[in-house]
Amino acid sequence: MISSDAKRDGDCLDGNILTPQGWRLGRLDWQDGRIVSLEGEPVDPMTNDYPRLLPGFVDLHVHGGGGADAMEGGEAAATMARTHVRFGTTSLLVTTMTAPSEDIQRALTDIARLMATPPLRAARLLGVHLEGPFLNPGKLGAQPPYAHPGTVEAVDALLALAPIRVLTLAPELGGHAELIRHLCDRGVRVLMGHTLGSYEEGVAGLASGAHGFTHLFNAMTGLHHREPGMVGAALAHAEHAEIIPDLLHVHPGAILTALRAIPRLYGVTDSTAAAGMPDGDYRLGEQRVTKCLGGVRLADGTLAGSTLTMDQALRNLIEIGLDLADASRRLSQYPAEFIGEQEIGRLAPGCHADVLVLNPDLELEAVYVGGQLAHAARAADASPVGTSSVSQ
C-alpha cells in the first residue's frame, strides 16, 4: 500500500503511474537510466491525492527558449534544452527557420556538436526539425523571406551536417513530389506546411509519402465547403498532424474538430526564445519579435511562434475536455512514435526513465531524464515534492 511519507526511495518513484495500458497505483523502478519494472493495481487517479507519474513530454517543434534562438548556433540549443526541461520536456527537436543557406548550415553544425556532448540537467536533443526554406513564399507567416523550392542535392547536403528527423515543406512547389519520396527513403518524416496548396495537392503530397501537417490550421489554406484546402486534406486523410495548443493559435473548437478527425494529432509548442522569459523583445531567426499578453508577434501583429511550454499545453488540453491520459499521450507517446522512437514517450520496462511528477493540481514537481533528476520545483530539495513511498 502507499504510505504517507513524501519521499523518493532509491531509483524508484511511487504514485499513480500512467502506463500504455492505463493507470496503476504503485511503484516505478529504474536502473542505469531505464525502467526495469512497474508494480501496482489499476486505479482511477481522480480517487486519490497521490502524485501523477507521466512520461516526459516530447516536443517536435521548438525554435527557442530561455532567451536563446536555434538559429544563433553556438550554445543556443543547450540553453533551449535546459529551459524546456523545467517545464517537463525531456526530449525535443531543435527547429530551424527559413534563412540564407550559410546560416542554416552553421545552425545545423552547432546542433550536431551539442548532440555529441549533451548538456546536463537538460532535455534530450533528438535532432532537427527543418522548417524551411522549402516553403511557399506566399505563406511564410513569421518566416523570413528566403523560401525556395528544394532539391535532392540541397537536402542531402543538409543531412550530412546533422540528423534531420522532421522536415516541413510546401508540397505544391515544383519538384517536391520527388523530394518527398527521397526524404522518405532517407528516413526523414515529412510534414506539409507554410503552403498555399489545394486539397488535391495535399492529398497528392500524402500519396507521395508525406506523413502529416505542420501546426495544423496555421500558415496553410483553410477549410471551405467548396474549396477544402490543405486543412480539408488533413481532416479527411491524415493520420498525424501537429497542433499548437496554446489556445491562441487555434480556437478550442478547431482543436476538438481536429481531434475527432486525426487519430494521432499531437501537440507542439512552436516556442521561441521568449519561452520561459519575461515580456520583452526577442530574436526569431533574423527577425525581432515581442512577447506580451501571453503571445509572441512581429511588429505588424503577425503571430510568430509562441511562449507555450508543454506543462501548460497539458493543462490547456484538459481545459478543453481531454482526460489526463489522452492529453499526456498527445504530448509524449504520439510524437515519440511519429519519429520512430520507441524508448521515450511512455513508461514501460526497457524505456528511458524520463518521468514527470505532478501533484493533483497538475503542477510540475519534478522532472527525471534517464533516471536523473533534471528539475525539482523546490530547487534546494533533492527529493521531489509530492512523491510517496510504498510500504513493503
Short mmCIF file of C-alpha atoms in Angstrom, two decimals:
data_model
loop_
_atom_site.label_atom_id
_atom_site.label_comp_id
_atom_site.label_asym_id
_atom_site.label_seq_id
_atom_site.Cartn_x
_atom_site.Cartn_y
_atom_site.Cartn_z
CA MET A 1 0.00 0.00 0.00
CA ILE A 2 1.02 3.67 -0.26
CA SER A 3 2.43 5.20 2.90
CA SER A 4 2.03 8.83 3.95
CA ASP A 5 5.79 9.51 3.68
CA ALA A 6 6.56 12.06 0.95
CA LYS A 7 9.88 10.82 -0.37
CA ARG A 8 11.65 9.08 -3.19
CA ASP A 9 13.10 5.68 -2.35
CA GLY A 10 16.31 4.95 -4.35
CA ASP A 11 15.84 4.63 -8.10
CA CYS A 12 12.09 4.44 -7.91
CA LEU A 13 9.02 6.61 -7.62
CA ASP A 14 5.59 5.83 -6.19
CA GLY A 15 2.20 7.13 -7.19
CA ASN A 16 -0.39 6.96 -9.97
CA ILE A 17 1.64 5.70 -12.93
CA LEU A 18 0.39 6.27 -16.48
CA THR A 19 1.39 3.16 -18.44
CA PRO A 20 0.50 2.37 -22.08
CA GLN A 21 -2.16 0.01 -20.65
CA GLY A 22 -3.66 2.60 -18.30
CA TRP A 23 -3.23 3.88 -14.76
CA ARG A 24 -1.55 1.88 -12.00
CA LEU A 25 -1.17 2.87 -8.35
CA GLY A 26 2.20 1.59 -7.21
CA ARG A 27 5.93 1.76 -7.86
CA LEU A 28 8.10 2.59 -10.87
CA ASP A 29 11.69 1.27 -10.68
CA TRP A 30 14.65 2.01 -12.92
CA GLN A 31 18.29 1.02 -13.20
CA ASP A 32 21.05 2.62 -15.27
CA GLY A 33 18.56 5.13 -16.57
CA ARG A 34 15.99 2.63 -17.89
CA ILE A 35 12.74 1.42 -16.41
CA VAL A 36 13.01 -2.15 -15.14
CA SER A 37 9.62 -2.71 -13.53
CA LEU A 38 6.17 -1.29 -12.89
CA GLU A 39 4.16 -2.64 -9.99
CA GLY A 40 0.69 -1.66 -8.93
CA GLU A 41 -3.03 -2.11 -9.22
CA PRO A 42 -5.37 -0.48 -11.74
CA VAL A 43 -6.65 2.83 -10.41
CA ASP A 44 -8.62 5.93 -11.27
CA PRO A 45 -6.19 8.71 -10.29
CA MET A 46 -9.11 11.05 -9.58
CA THR A 47 -9.89 8.94 -6.49
CA ASN A 48 -6.70 9.80 -4.58
CA ASP A 49 -4.23 12.59 -3.93
CA TYR A 50 -1.03 10.70 -4.70
CA PRO A 51 1.28 12.14 -7.37
CA ARG A 52 0.69 11.54 -11.05
CA LEU A 53 3.72 9.99 -12.80
CA LEU A 54 3.68 10.75 -16.53
CA PRO A 55 6.15 10.09 -19.33
CA GLY A 56 8.30 13.09 -20.17
CA PHE A 57 6.99 15.36 -22.89
CA VAL A 58 8.42 15.05 -26.42
CA ASP A 59 8.32 18.36 -28.33
CA LEU A 60 9.00 18.09 -32.06
CA HIS A 61 8.81 21.83 -32.84
CA VAL A 62 10.99 24.11 -30.69
CA HIS A 63 12.60 27.27 -32.07
CA GLY A 64 13.94 28.62 -28.80
CA GLY A 65 13.66 29.15 -25.08
CA GLY A 66 15.38 30.85 -22.19
CA GLY A 67 16.32 33.78 -24.41
CA ALA A 68 18.12 31.57 -26.97
CA ASP A 69 17.10 31.06 -30.60
CA ALA A 70 18.07 27.95 -32.57
CA MET A 71 19.42 29.99 -35.48
CA GLU A 72 22.02 31.67 -33.25
CA GLY A 73 24.08 28.50 -33.25
CA GLY A 74 26.73 28.27 -30.57
CA GLU A 75 25.28 27.04 -27.27
CA ALA A 76 21.71 28.07 -28.12
CA ALA A 77 20.35 24.51 -28.35
CA ALA A 78 21.82 23.70 -24.93
CA THR A 79 20.11 26.74 -23.40
CA MET A 80 16.85 25.67 -25.03
CA ALA A 81 17.19 22.13 -23.66
CA ARG A 82 17.93 23.35 -20.14
CA THR A 83 15.00 25.77 -20.27
CA HIS A 84 12.35 23.40 -21.55
CA VAL A 85 13.23 20.58 -19.15
CA ARG A 86 11.99 22.87 -16.36
CA PHE A 87 8.53 22.55 -17.93
CA GLY A 88 8.55 18.79 -18.40
CA THR A 89 10.05 18.42 -21.89
CA THR A 90 12.54 15.56 -21.69
CA SER A 91 13.21 15.22 -25.45
CA LEU A 92 12.98 17.75 -28.25
CA LEU A 93 13.79 18.56 -31.86
CA VAL A 94 15.66 21.82 -32.36
CA THR A 95 13.70 23.64 -35.06
CA THR A 96 15.34 25.93 -37.60
CA MET A 97 13.93 28.83 -39.63
CA THR A 98 14.00 29.82 -43.27
CA ALA A 99 17.30 31.65 -43.73
CA PRO A 100 20.28 32.01 -46.09
CA SER A 101 21.90 28.62 -46.63
CA GLU A 102 25.07 29.51 -44.72
CA ASP A 103 23.04 30.41 -41.63
CA ILE A 104 21.15 27.11 -41.74
CA GLN A 105 24.41 25.19 -42.21
CA ARG A 106 26.00 26.91 -39.21
CA ALA A 107 23.00 26.19 -37.01
CA LEU A 108 22.94 22.51 -38.02
CA THR A 109 26.66 22.12 -37.40
CA ASP A 110 26.37 23.52 -33.88
CA ILE A 111 23.30 21.41 -33.08
CA ALA A 112 25.18 18.26 -34.13
CA ARG A 113 28.12 19.26 -31.92
CA LEU A 114 25.87 19.68 -28.89
CA MET A 115 24.18 16.36 -29.58
CA ALA A 116 27.61 14.70 -29.38
CA THR A 117 28.22 16.21 -25.92
CA PRO A 118 24.72 16.58 -24.46
CA PRO A 119 24.11 19.32 -21.87
CA LEU A 120 23.47 18.23 -18.29
CA ARG A 121 20.13 18.65 -16.50
CA ALA A 122 18.53 19.24 -19.86
CA ALA A 123 16.08 17.76 -22.33
CA ARG A 124 17.48 15.14 -24.69
CA LEU A 125 18.37 16.57 -28.13
CA LEU A 126 16.85 14.17 -30.65
CA GLY A 127 17.89 16.05 -33.79
CA VAL A 128 16.48 18.74 -36.05
CA HIS A 129 13.12 19.79 -37.39
CA LEU A 130 13.98 21.72 -40.56
CA GLU A 131 11.10 24.17 -41.03
CA GLY A 132 12.04 25.74 -44.34
CA PRO A 133 13.47 27.02 -46.57
CA PHE A 134 11.39 24.78 -48.87
CA LEU A 135 8.17 26.72 -48.21
CA ASN A 136 5.73 28.71 -50.29
CA PRO A 137 6.89 32.37 -50.35
CA GLY A 138 3.25 33.41 -50.30
CA LYS A 139 2.52 31.72 -46.94
CA LEU A 140 5.56 32.48 -44.80
CA GLY A 141 3.77 33.66 -41.67
CA ALA A 142 6.65 34.72 -39.42
CA GLN A 143 9.31 33.05 -41.56
CA PRO A 144 11.91 35.38 -43.16
CA PRO A 145 11.75 35.84 -46.97
CA TYR A 146 14.29 33.22 -48.06
CA ALA A 147 11.93 30.44 -49.16
CA HIS A 148 12.61 28.50 -52.34
CA PRO A 149 11.91 25.05 -53.80
CA GLY A 150 14.09 22.25 -52.53
CA THR A 151 16.22 19.75 -54.41
CA VAL A 152 17.56 16.33 -53.58
CA GLU A 153 21.10 17.71 -53.67
CA ALA A 154 20.30 20.53 -51.26
CA VAL A 155 18.61 18.19 -48.81
CA ASP A 156 21.44 15.67 -48.89
CA ALA A 157 23.96 18.43 -48.15
CA LEU A 158 21.98 19.42 -45.05
CA LEU A 159 21.51 15.82 -43.93
CA ALA A 160 25.28 15.45 -43.96
CA LEU A 161 25.55 18.14 -41.26
CA ALA A 162 23.03 16.98 -38.66
CA PRO A 163 20.29 14.38 -38.13
CA ILE A 164 17.18 15.97 -39.63
CA ARG A 165 14.30 13.94 -38.23
CA VAL A 166 11.38 16.07 -39.48
CA LEU A 167 11.22 18.43 -42.47
CA THR A 168 8.42 20.86 -43.31
CA LEU A 169 7.80 21.78 -46.95
CA ALA A 170 5.08 23.11 -49.25
CA PRO A 171 4.01 20.16 -51.43
CA GLU A 172 2.77 22.28 -54.33
CA LEU A 173 6.21 23.63 -55.26
CA GLY A 174 7.87 22.20 -58.37
CA GLY A 175 9.91 19.06 -57.76
CA HIS A 176 8.58 18.48 -54.25
CA ALA A 177 6.79 15.22 -55.04
CA GLU A 178 10.18 13.74 -55.92
CA LEU A 179 11.75 15.40 -52.90
CA ILE A 180 9.15 13.90 -50.56
CA ARG A 181 9.87 10.42 -51.91
CA HIS A 182 13.62 10.96 -51.49
CA LEU A 183 13.23 12.21 -47.91
CA CYS A 184 11.12 9.17 -47.05
CA ASP A 185 13.85 6.94 -48.45
CA ARG A 186 16.34 8.74 -46.18
CA GLY A 187 14.15 8.14 -43.13
CA VAL A 188 13.01 11.75 -42.70
CA ARG A 189 9.43 12.40 -41.63
CA VAL A 190 7.86 14.94 -43.98
CA LEU A 191 5.25 17.44 -42.85
CA MET A 192 3.34 19.81 -45.12
CA GLY A 193 3.09 23.40 -44.01
CA HIS A 194 3.55 27.05 -44.91
CA THR A 195 1.60 26.15 -48.01
CA LEU A 196 -0.90 27.64 -50.44
CA GLY A 197 -1.64 24.17 -51.74
CA SER A 198 -5.13 22.98 -52.56
CA TYR A 199 -6.96 20.00 -51.09
CA GLU A 200 -5.89 17.98 -54.13
CA GLU A 201 -2.24 18.98 -53.68
CA GLY A 202 -2.38 17.97 -50.03
CA VAL A 203 -3.81 14.59 -50.94
CA ALA A 204 -1.12 14.19 -53.61
CA GLY A 205 1.55 15.04 -51.03
CA LEU A 206 0.29 12.28 -48.76
CA ALA A 207 0.27 9.89 -51.72
CA SER A 208 3.93 10.79 -52.40
CA GLY A 209 4.76 9.78 -48.83
CA ALA A 210 4.32 12.90 -46.68
CA HIS A 211 3.47 11.91 -43.13
CA GLY A 212 1.37 14.81 -41.84
CA PHE A 213 0.91 18.54 -41.39
CA THR A 214 2.84 21.29 -39.57
CA HIS A 215 0.99 23.41 -36.95
CA LEU A 216 -2.40 22.45 -38.34
CA PHE A 217 -4.66 25.38 -39.36
CA ASN A 218 -1.79 27.88 -39.19
CA ALA A 219 0.05 29.01 -42.37
CA MET A 220 -1.97 26.85 -44.76
CA THR A 221 -5.09 27.13 -46.93
CA GLY A 222 -8.19 26.86 -44.79
CA LEU A 223 -11.34 24.77 -45.00
CA HIS A 224 -14.19 25.97 -47.19
CA HIS A 225 -17.05 23.72 -48.24
CA ARG A 226 -16.30 24.23 -51.95
CA GLU A 227 -12.52 24.57 -51.57
CA PRO A 228 -11.45 22.27 -48.73
CA GLY A 229 -7.84 23.43 -48.90
CA MET A 230 -4.89 21.93 -47.08
CA VAL A 231 -6.85 21.86 -43.82
CA GLY A 232 -9.50 19.79 -45.55
CA ALA A 233 -6.89 17.33 -46.80
CA ALA A 234 -5.61 16.96 -43.24
CA LEU A 235 -9.03 16.47 -41.68
CA ALA A 236 -10.10 13.99 -44.36
CA HIS A 237 -6.95 11.91 -44.74
CA ALA A 238 -4.24 12.50 -42.13
CA GLU A 239 -3.13 10.02 -39.51
CA HIS A 240 -0.73 12.55 -37.96
CA ALA A 241 -0.52 16.31 -37.59
CA GLU A 242 0.99 18.70 -35.08
CA ILE A 243 -1.04 21.46 -33.45
CA ILE A 244 -0.17 24.35 -31.11
CA PRO A 245 -2.49 24.08 -28.08
CA ASP A 246 -1.80 27.50 -26.58
CA LEU A 247 -5.48 28.43 -27.19
CA LEU A 248 -4.21 31.45 -29.12
CA HIS A 249 -3.04 29.94 -32.41
CA VAL A 250 -6.08 27.68 -32.71
CA HIS A 251 -9.56 28.05 -31.23
CA PRO A 252 -10.55 25.23 -28.84
CA GLY A 253 -13.39 24.26 -31.18
CA ALA A 254 -10.95 23.79 -34.04
CA ILE A 255 -8.69 21.67 -31.83
CA LEU A 256 -11.66 19.46 -30.91
CA THR A 257 -12.58 19.18 -34.59
CA ALA A 258 -9.06 18.01 -35.41
CA LEU A 259 -9.10 15.54 -32.52
CA ARG A 260 -12.20 13.86 -33.95
CA ALA A 261 -10.66 13.63 -37.42
CA ILE A 262 -6.92 12.93 -36.96
CA PRO A 263 -6.19 9.88 -34.79
CA ARG A 264 -2.60 10.74 -33.86
CA LEU A 265 -2.86 14.51 -33.55
CA TYR A 266 -0.03 15.63 -31.28
CA GLY A 267 0.84 18.89 -29.56
CA VAL A 268 3.92 21.05 -30.07
CA THR A 269 4.91 24.36 -28.53
CA ASP A 270 6.42 26.11 -31.59
CA SER A 271 8.11 28.04 -28.80
CA THR A 272 10.52 30.91 -29.36
CA ALA A 273 13.38 32.42 -27.37
CA ALA A 274 10.69 34.17 -25.31
CA ALA A 275 9.54 30.89 -23.70
CA GLY A 276 10.34 30.92 -20.00
CA MET A 277 11.25 34.60 -20.17
CA PRO A 278 9.58 37.90 -19.16
CA ASP A 279 7.78 40.16 -21.61
CA GLY A 280 10.10 41.96 -24.00
CA ASP A 281 11.83 41.76 -27.37
CA TYR A 282 13.50 38.55 -28.58
CA ARG A 283 15.03 37.02 -31.68
CA LEU A 284 13.28 34.60 -34.03
CA GLY A 285 15.75 33.77 -36.76
CA GLU A 286 16.80 37.12 -38.19
CA GLN A 287 13.58 38.80 -37.04
CA ARG A 288 12.75 40.63 -33.82
CA VAL A 289 9.58 39.57 -32.03
CA THR A 290 7.79 40.91 -28.97
CA LYS A 291 6.37 38.87 -26.12
CA CYS A 292 3.32 40.39 -24.47
CA LEU A 293 -0.15 39.33 -23.33
CA GLY A 294 0.89 35.66 -23.48
CA GLY A 295 1.85 35.69 -27.16
CA VAL A 296 4.73 36.49 -29.49
CA ARG A 297 4.23 38.73 -32.51
CA LEU A 298 6.06 40.54 -35.26
CA ALA A 299 5.82 44.33 -35.40
CA ASP A 300 2.83 44.06 -37.77
CA GLY A 301 0.93 41.88 -35.28
CA THR A 302 1.54 38.52 -37.02
CA LEU A 303 1.75 35.60 -34.59
CA ALA A 304 5.39 34.49 -34.52
CA GLY A 305 5.71 31.21 -32.69
CA SER A 306 4.65 31.04 -29.06
CA THR A 307 5.67 31.21 -25.43
CA LEU A 308 3.94 27.88 -24.75
CA THR A 309 5.54 25.26 -22.54
CA MET A 310 4.48 21.62 -22.56
CA ASP A 311 3.16 21.56 -18.99
CA GLN A 312 0.81 24.39 -19.91
CA ALA A 313 -0.12 22.57 -23.11
CA LEU A 314 -1.18 19.62 -20.94
CA ARG A 315 -3.38 21.81 -18.77
CA ASN A 316 -4.86 23.53 -21.83
CA LEU A 317 -5.84 20.23 -23.44
CA ILE A 318 -7.52 19.15 -20.22
CA GLU A 319 -9.29 22.52 -20.00
CA ILE A 320 -10.94 21.94 -23.38
CA GLY A 321 -12.15 18.47 -22.43
CA LEU A 322 -9.43 15.81 -22.77
CA ASP A 323 -8.73 13.49 -19.86
CA LEU A 324 -5.23 13.41 -18.38
CA ALA A 325 -4.18 10.16 -20.05
CA ASP A 326 -5.23 11.30 -23.54
CA ALA A 327 -3.64 14.72 -23.13
CA SER A 328 -0.40 13.10 -21.96
CA ARG A 329 -0.27 10.69 -24.90
CA ARG A 330 -0.62 13.57 -27.35
CA LEU A 331 2.39 15.31 -25.80
CA SER A 332 4.61 12.28 -25.28
CA GLN A 333 3.77 8.89 -26.80
CA TYR A 334 2.33 10.06 -30.12
CA PRO A 335 5.15 12.49 -31.05
CA ALA A 336 7.76 9.94 -29.99
CA GLU A 337 6.19 7.25 -32.14
CA PHE A 338 5.83 9.68 -35.05
CA ILE A 339 9.61 9.89 -35.38
CA GLY A 340 10.13 6.20 -34.69
CA GLU A 341 11.27 6.50 -31.07
CA GLN A 342 10.03 3.52 -29.06
CA GLU A 343 12.08 4.06 -25.89
CA ILE A 344 10.80 7.51 -24.92
CA GLY A 345 7.34 8.98 -24.52
CA ARG A 346 5.95 6.16 -22.41
CA LEU A 347 6.50 4.48 -19.06
CA ALA A 348 7.22 0.82 -19.75
CA PRO A 349 10.05 -1.64 -19.00
CA GLY A 350 13.05 -1.02 -21.23
CA CYS A 351 12.18 2.62 -21.88
CA HIS A 352 14.27 5.54 -20.70
CA ALA A 353 13.28 6.67 -17.22
CA ASP A 354 12.01 10.04 -18.41
CA VAL A 355 9.43 10.73 -15.73
CA LEU A 356 7.33 13.70 -14.68
CA VAL A 357 5.96 14.05 -11.17
CA LEU A 358 2.82 16.17 -10.98
CA ASN A 359 0.65 16.95 -7.99
CA PRO A 360 -3.16 16.53 -8.15
CA ASP A 361 -3.45 20.13 -9.39
CA LEU A 362 -1.22 19.14 -12.34
CA GLU A 363 1.61 21.37 -11.21
CA LEU A 364 5.03 20.01 -12.12
CA GLU A 365 7.00 18.93 -9.06
CA ALA A 366 9.98 17.09 -10.57
CA VAL A 367 11.45 16.01 -13.90
CA TYR A 368 13.72 12.99 -14.44
CA VAL A 369 15.68 12.44 -17.65
CA GLY A 370 17.20 8.99 -17.92
CA GLY A 371 16.58 8.47 -14.21
CA GLN A 372 18.50 11.62 -13.24
CA LEU A 373 16.77 14.48 -11.50
CA ALA A 374 16.87 17.34 -14.02
CA HIS A 375 14.49 19.74 -12.29
CA ALA A 376 12.68 20.00 -8.97
CA ALA A 377 10.04 22.55 -8.04
CA ARG A 378 11.99 23.21 -4.85
CA ALA A 379 15.49 23.51 -6.27
CA ALA A 380 17.16 23.14 -2.88
CA ASP A 381 15.35 19.86 -2.20
CA ALA A 382 16.87 16.78 -3.82
CA SER A 383 13.61 14.89 -3.19
CA PRO A 384 10.64 15.89 -5.38
CA VAL A 385 7.66 17.24 -3.53
CA GLY A 386 4.57 15.10 -3.56
CA THR A 387 6.04 11.64 -4.17
CA SER A 388 5.26 8.82 -1.78
CA SER A 389 6.87 5.51 -0.92
CA VAL A 390 5.26 2.10 -0.96
CA SER A 391 5.22 0.27 2.35
CA GLN A 392 6.66 -3.21 1.98
#
